[in-house]
PDB file of N, CA and C in Angstrom:
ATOM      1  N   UNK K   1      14.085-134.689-115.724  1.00  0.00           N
ATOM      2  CA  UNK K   1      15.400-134.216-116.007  1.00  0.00           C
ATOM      3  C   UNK K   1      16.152-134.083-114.693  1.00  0.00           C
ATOM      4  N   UNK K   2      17.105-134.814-114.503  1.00  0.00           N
ATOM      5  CA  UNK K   2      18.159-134.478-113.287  1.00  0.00           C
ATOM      6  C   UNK K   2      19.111-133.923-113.867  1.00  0.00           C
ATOM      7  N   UNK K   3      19.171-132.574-113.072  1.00  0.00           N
ATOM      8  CA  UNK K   3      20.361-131.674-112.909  1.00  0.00           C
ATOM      9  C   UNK K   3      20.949-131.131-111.610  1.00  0.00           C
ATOM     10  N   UNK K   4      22.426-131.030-111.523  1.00  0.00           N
ATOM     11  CA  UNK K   4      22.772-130.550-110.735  1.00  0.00           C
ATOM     12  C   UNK K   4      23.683-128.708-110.640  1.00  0.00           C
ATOM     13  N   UNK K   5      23.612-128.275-109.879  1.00  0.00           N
ATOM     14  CA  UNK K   5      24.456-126.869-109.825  1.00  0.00           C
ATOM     15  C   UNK K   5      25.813-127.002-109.704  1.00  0.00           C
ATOM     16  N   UNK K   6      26.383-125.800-109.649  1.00  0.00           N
ATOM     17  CA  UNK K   6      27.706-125.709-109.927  1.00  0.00           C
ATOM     18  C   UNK K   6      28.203-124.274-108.984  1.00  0.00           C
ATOM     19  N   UNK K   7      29.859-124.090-109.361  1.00  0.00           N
ATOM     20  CA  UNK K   7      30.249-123.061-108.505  1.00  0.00           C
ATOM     21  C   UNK K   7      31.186-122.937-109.555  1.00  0.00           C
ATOM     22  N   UNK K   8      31.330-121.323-109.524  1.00  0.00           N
ATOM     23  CA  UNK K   8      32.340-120.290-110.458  1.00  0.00           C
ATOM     24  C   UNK K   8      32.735-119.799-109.584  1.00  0.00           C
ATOM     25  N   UNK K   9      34.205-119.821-109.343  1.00  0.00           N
ATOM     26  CA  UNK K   9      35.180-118.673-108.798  1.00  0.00           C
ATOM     27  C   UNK K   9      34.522-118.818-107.179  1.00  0.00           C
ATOM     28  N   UNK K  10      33.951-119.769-106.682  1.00  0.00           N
ATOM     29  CA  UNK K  10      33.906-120.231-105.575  1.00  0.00           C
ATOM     30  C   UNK K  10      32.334-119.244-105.074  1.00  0.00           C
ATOM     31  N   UNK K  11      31.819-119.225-105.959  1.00  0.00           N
ATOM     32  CA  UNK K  11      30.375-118.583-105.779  1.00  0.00           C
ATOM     33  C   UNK K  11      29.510-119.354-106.735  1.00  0.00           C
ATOM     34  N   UNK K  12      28.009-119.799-105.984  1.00  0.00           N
ATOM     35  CA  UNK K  12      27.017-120.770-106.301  1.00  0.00           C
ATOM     36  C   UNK K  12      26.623-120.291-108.017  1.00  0.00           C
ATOM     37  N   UNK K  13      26.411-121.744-108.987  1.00  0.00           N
ATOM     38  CA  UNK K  13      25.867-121.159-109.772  1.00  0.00           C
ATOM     39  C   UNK K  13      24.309-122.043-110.169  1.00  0.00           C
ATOM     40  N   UNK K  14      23.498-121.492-110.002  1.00  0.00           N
ATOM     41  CA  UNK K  14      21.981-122.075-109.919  1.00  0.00           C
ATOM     42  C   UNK K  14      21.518-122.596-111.106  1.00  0.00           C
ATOM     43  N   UNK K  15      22.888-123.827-112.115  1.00  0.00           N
ATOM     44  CA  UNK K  15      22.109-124.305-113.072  1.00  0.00           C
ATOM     45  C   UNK K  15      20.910-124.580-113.564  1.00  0.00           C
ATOM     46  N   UNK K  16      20.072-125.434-112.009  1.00  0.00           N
ATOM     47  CA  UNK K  16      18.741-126.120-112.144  1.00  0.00           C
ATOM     48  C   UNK K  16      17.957-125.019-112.757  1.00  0.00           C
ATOM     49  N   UNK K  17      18.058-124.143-111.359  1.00  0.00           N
ATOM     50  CA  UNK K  17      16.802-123.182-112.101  1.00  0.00           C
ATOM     51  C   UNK K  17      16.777-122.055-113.325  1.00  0.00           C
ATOM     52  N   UNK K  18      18.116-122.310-114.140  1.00  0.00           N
ATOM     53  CA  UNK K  18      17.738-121.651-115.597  1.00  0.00           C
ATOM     54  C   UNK K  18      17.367-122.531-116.594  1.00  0.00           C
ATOM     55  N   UNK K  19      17.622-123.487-116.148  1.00  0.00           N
ATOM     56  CA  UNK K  19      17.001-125.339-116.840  1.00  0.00           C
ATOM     57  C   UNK K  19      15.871-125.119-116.955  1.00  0.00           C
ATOM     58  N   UNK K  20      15.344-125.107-115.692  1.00  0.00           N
ATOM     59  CA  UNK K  20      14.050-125.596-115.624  1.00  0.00           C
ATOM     60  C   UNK K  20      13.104-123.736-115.748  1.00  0.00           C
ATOM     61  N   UNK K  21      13.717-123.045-115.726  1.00  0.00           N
ATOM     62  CA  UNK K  21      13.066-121.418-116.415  1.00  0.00           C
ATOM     63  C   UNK K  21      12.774-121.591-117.871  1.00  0.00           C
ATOM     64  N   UNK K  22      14.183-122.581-118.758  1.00  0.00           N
ATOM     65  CA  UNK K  22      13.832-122.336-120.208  1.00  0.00           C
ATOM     66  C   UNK K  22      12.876-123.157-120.484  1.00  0.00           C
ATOM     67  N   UNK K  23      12.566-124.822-119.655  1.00  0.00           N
ATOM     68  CA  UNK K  23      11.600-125.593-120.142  1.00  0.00           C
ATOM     69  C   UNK K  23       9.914-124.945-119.789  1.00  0.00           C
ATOM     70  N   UNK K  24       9.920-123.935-118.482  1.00  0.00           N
ATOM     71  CA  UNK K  24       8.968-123.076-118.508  1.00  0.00           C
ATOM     72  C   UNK K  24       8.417-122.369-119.463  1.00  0.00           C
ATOM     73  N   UNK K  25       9.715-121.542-119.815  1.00  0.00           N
ATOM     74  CA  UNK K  25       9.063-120.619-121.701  1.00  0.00           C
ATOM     75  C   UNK K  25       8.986-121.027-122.994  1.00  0.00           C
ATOM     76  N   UNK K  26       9.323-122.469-122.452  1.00  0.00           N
ATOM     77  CA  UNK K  26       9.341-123.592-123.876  1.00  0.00           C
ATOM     78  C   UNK K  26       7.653-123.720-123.791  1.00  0.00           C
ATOM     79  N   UNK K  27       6.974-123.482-122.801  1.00  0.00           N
ATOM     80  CA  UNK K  27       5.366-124.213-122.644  1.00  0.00           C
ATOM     81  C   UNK K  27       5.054-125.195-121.789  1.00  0.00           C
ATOM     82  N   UNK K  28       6.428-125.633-120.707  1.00  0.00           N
ATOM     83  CA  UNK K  28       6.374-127.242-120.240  1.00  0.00           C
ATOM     84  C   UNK K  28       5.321-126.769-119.128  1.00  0.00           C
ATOM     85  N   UNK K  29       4.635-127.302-118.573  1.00  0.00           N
ATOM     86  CA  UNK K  29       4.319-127.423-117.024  1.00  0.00           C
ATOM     87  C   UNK K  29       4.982-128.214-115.998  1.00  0.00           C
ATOM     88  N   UNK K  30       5.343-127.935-115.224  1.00  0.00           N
ATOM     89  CA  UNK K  30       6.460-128.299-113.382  1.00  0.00           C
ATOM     90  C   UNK K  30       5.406-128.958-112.584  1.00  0.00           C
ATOM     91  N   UNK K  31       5.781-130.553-112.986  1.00  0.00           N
ATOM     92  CA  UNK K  31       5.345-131.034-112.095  1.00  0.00           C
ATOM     93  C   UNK K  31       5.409-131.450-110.622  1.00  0.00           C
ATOM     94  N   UNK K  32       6.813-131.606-110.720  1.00  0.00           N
ATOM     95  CA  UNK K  32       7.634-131.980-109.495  1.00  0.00           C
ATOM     96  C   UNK K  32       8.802-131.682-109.677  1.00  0.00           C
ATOM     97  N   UNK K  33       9.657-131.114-108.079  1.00  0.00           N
ATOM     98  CA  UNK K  33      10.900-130.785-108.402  1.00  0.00           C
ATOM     99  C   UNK K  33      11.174-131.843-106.990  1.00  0.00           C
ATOM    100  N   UNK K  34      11.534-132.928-107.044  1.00  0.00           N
ATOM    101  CA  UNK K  34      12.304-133.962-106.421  1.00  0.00           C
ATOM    102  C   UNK K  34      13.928-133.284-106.169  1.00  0.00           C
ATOM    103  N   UNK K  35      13.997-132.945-104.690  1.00  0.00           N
ATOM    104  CA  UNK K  35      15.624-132.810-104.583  1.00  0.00           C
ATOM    105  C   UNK K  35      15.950-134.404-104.141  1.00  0.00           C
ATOM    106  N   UNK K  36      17.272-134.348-104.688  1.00  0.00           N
ATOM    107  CA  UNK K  36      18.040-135.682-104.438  1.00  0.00           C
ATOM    108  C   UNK K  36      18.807-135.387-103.748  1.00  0.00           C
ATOM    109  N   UNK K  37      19.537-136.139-102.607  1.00  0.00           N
ATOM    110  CA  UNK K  37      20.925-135.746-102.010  1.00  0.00           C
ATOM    111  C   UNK K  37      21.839-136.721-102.814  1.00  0.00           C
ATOM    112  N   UNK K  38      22.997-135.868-102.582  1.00  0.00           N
ATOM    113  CA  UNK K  38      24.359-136.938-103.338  1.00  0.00           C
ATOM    114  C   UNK K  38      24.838-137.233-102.097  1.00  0.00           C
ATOM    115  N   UNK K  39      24.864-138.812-102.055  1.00  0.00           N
ATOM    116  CA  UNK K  39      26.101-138.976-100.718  1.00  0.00           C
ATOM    117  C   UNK K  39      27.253-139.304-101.937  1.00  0.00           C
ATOM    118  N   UNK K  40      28.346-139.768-100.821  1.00  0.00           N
ATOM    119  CA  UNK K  40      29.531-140.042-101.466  1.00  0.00           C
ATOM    120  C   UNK K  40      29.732-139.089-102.138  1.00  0.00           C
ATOM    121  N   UNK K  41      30.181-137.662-102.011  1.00  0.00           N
ATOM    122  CA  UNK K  41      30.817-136.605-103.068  1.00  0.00           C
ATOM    123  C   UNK K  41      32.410-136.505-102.841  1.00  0.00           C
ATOM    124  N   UNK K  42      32.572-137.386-103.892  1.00  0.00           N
ATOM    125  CA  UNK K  42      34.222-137.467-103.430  1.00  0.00           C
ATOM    126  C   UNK K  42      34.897-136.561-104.698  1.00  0.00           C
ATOM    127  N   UNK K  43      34.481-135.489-105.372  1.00  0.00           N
ATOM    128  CA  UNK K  43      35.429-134.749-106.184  1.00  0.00           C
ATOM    129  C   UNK K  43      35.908-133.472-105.264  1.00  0.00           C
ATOM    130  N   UNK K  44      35.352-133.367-103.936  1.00  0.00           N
ATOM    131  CA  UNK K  44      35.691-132.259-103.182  1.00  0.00           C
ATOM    132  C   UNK K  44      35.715-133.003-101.589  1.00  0.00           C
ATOM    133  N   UNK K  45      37.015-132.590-100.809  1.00  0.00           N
ATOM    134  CA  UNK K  45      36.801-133.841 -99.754  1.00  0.00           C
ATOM    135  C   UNK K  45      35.842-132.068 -98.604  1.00  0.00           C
ATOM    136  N   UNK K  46      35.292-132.901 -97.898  1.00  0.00           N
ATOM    137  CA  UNK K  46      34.135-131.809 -97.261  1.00  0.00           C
ATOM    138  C   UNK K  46      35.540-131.012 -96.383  1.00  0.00           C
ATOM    139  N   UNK K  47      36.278-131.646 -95.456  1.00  0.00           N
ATOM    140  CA  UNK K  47      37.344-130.208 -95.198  1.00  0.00           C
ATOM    141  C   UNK K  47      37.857-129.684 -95.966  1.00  0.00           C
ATOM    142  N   UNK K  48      38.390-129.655 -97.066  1.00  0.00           N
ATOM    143  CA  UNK K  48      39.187-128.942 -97.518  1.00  0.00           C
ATOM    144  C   UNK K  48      37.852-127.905 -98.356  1.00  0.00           C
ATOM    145  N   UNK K  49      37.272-128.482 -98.350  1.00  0.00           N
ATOM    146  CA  UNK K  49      35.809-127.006 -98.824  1.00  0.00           C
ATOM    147  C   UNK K  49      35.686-126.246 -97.983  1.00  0.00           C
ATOM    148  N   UNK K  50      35.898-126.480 -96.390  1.00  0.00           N
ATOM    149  CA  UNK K  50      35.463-125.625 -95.403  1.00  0.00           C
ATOM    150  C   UNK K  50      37.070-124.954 -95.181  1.00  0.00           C
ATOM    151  N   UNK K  51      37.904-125.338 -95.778  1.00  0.00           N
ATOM    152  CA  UNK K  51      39.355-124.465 -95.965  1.00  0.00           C
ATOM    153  C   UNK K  51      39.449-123.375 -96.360  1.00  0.00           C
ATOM    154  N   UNK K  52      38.334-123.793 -97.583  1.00  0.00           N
ATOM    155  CA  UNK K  52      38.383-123.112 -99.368  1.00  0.00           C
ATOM    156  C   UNK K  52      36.969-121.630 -98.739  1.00  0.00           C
ATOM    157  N   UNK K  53      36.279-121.864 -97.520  1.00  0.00           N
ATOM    158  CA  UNK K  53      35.295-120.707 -97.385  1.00  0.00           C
ATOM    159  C   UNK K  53      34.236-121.660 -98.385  1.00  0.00           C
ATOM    160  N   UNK K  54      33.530-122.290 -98.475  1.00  0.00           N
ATOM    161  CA  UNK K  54      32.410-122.965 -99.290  1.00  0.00           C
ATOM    162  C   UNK K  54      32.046-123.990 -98.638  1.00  0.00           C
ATOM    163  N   UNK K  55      30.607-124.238 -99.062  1.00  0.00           N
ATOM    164  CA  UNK K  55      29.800-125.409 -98.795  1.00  0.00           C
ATOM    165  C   UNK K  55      29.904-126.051 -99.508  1.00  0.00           C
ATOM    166  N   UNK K  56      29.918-127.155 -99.501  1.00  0.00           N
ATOM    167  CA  UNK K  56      29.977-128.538-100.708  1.00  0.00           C
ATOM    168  C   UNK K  56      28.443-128.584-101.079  1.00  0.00           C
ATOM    169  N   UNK K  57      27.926-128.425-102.364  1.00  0.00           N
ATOM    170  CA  UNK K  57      26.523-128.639-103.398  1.00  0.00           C
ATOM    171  C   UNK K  57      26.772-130.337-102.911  1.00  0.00           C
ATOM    172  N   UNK K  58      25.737-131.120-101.900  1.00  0.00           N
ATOM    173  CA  UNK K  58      25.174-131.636-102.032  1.00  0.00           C
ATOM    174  C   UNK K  58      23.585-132.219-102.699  1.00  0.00           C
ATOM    175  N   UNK K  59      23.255-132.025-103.467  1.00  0.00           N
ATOM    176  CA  UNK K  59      22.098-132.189-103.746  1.00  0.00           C
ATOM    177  C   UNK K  59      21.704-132.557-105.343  1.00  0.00           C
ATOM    178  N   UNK K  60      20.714-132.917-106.092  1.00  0.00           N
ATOM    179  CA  UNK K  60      20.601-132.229-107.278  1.00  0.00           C
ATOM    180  C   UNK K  60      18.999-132.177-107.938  1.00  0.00           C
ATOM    181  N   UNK K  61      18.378-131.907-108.573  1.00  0.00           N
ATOM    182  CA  UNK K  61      17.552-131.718-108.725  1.00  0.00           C
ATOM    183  C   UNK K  61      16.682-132.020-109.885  1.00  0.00           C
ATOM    184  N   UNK K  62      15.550-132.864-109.269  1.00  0.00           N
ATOM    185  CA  UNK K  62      14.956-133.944-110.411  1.00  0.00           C
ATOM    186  C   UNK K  62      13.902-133.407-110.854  1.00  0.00           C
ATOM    187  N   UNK K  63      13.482-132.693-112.088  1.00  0.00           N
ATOM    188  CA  UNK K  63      12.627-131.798-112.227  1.00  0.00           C
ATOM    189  C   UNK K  63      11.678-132.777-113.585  1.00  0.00           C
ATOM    190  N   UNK K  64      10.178-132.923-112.742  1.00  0.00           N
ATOM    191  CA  UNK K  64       9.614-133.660-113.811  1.00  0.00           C
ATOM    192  C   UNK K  64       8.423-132.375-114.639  1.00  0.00           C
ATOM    193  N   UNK K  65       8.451-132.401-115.714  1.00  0.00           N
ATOM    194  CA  UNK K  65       7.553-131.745-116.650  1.00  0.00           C
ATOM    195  C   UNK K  65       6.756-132.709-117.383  1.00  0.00           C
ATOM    196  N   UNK K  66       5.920-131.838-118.152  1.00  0.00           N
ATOM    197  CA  UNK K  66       4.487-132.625-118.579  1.00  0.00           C
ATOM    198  C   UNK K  66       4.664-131.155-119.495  1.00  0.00           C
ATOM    199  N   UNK K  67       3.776-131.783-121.125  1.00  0.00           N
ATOM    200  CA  UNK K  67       3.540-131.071-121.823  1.00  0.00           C
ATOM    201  C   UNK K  67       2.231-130.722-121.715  1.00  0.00           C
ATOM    202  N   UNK K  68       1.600-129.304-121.905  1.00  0.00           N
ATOM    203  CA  UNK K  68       0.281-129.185-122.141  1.00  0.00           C
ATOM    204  C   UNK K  68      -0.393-129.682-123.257  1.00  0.00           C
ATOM    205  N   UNK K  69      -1.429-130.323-123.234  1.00  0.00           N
ATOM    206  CA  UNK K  69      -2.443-130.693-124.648  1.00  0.00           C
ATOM    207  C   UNK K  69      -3.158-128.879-125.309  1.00  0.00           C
ATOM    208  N   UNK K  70      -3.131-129.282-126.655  1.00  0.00           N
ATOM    209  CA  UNK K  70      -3.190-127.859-127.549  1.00  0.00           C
ATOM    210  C   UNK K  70      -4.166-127.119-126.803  1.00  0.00           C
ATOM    211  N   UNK K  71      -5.490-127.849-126.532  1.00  0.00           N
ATOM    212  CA  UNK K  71      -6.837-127.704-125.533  1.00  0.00           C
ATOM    213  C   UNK K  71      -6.849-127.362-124.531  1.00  0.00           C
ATOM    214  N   UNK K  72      -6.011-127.932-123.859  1.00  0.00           N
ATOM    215  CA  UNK K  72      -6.099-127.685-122.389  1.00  0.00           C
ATOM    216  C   UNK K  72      -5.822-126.312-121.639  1.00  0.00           C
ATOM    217  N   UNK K  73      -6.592-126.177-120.567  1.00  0.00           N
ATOM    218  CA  UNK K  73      -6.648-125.001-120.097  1.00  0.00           C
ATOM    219  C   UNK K  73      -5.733-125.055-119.030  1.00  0.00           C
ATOM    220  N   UNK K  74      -5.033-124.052-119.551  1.00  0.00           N
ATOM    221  CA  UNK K  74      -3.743-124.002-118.717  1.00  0.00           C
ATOM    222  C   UNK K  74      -3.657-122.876-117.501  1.00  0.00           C
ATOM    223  N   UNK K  75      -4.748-122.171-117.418  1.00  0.00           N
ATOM    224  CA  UNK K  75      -4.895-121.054-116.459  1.00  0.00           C
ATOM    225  C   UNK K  75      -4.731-121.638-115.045  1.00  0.00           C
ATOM    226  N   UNK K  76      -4.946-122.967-114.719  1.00  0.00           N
ATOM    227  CA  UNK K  76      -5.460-123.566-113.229  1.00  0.00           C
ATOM    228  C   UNK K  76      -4.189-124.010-113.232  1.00  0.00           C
ATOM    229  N   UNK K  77      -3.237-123.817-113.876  1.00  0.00           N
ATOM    230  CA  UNK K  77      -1.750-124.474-113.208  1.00  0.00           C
ATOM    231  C   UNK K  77      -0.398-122.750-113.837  1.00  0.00           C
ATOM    232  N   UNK K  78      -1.233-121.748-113.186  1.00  0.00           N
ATOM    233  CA  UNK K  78      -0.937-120.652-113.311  1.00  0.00           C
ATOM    234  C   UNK K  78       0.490-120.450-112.548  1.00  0.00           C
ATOM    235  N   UNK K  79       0.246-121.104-111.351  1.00  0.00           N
ATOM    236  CA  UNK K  79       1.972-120.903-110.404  1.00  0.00           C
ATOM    237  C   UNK K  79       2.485-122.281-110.969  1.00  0.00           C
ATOM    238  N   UNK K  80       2.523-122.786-111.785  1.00  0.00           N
ATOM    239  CA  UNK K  80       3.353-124.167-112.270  1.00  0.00           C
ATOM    240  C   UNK K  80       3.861-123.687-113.728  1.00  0.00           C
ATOM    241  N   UNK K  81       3.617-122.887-114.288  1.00  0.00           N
ATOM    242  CA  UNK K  81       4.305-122.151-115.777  1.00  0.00           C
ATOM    243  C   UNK K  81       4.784-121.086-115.304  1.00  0.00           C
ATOM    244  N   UNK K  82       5.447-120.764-116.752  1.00  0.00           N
ATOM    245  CA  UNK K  82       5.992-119.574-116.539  1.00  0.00           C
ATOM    246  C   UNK K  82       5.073-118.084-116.899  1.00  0.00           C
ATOM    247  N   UNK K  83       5.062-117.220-116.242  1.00  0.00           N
ATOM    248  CA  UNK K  83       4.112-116.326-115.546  1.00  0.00           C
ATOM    249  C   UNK K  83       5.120-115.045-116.516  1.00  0.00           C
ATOM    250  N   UNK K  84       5.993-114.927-117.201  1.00  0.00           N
ATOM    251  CA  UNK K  84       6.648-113.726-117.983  1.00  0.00           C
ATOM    252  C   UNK K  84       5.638-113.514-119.132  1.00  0.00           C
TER     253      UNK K  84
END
């Protein structure tokens, strides 16, 4: 799943990781979280962000999951689920 974040009212908003929190309490296991960089971000020109007080969200985030089998023992991938 590639996702990227966002900004409200000029403060970060950490889409990825409530994404990838719900596919946690769905049962998924986190296999890999691949950051991507975005070049070319032309919906914000980079000065006028540093005008605006903000960093331009370069990045986004490629989050691969794997389902557990009914069997499988899921205790040994204890920091890769969700732990609530």
């Amino acid at each position: 799943m590639l996702i990227g974040d966002t900004r409200r009212r000029r403060h970060y908003v950490p889409l990825a990781f409530s994404v990838m929190q719900r596919f946690l309490k769905a049962g998924f296991i986190l296999k890999e979280d691949v950051i991507k960089v975005q070049h070319n971000c032309s919906t914000t020109r980079y000065w006028s962000a540093q005008d605006k007080d903000f960093l331009l969200i370069m990045h986004e985030h490629l989050f691969v999951f794997r389902k557990p089998n009914v069997d499988e023992d899921k205790s040994i991938y204890k920091d890769s689920i969700d732990a609530l």
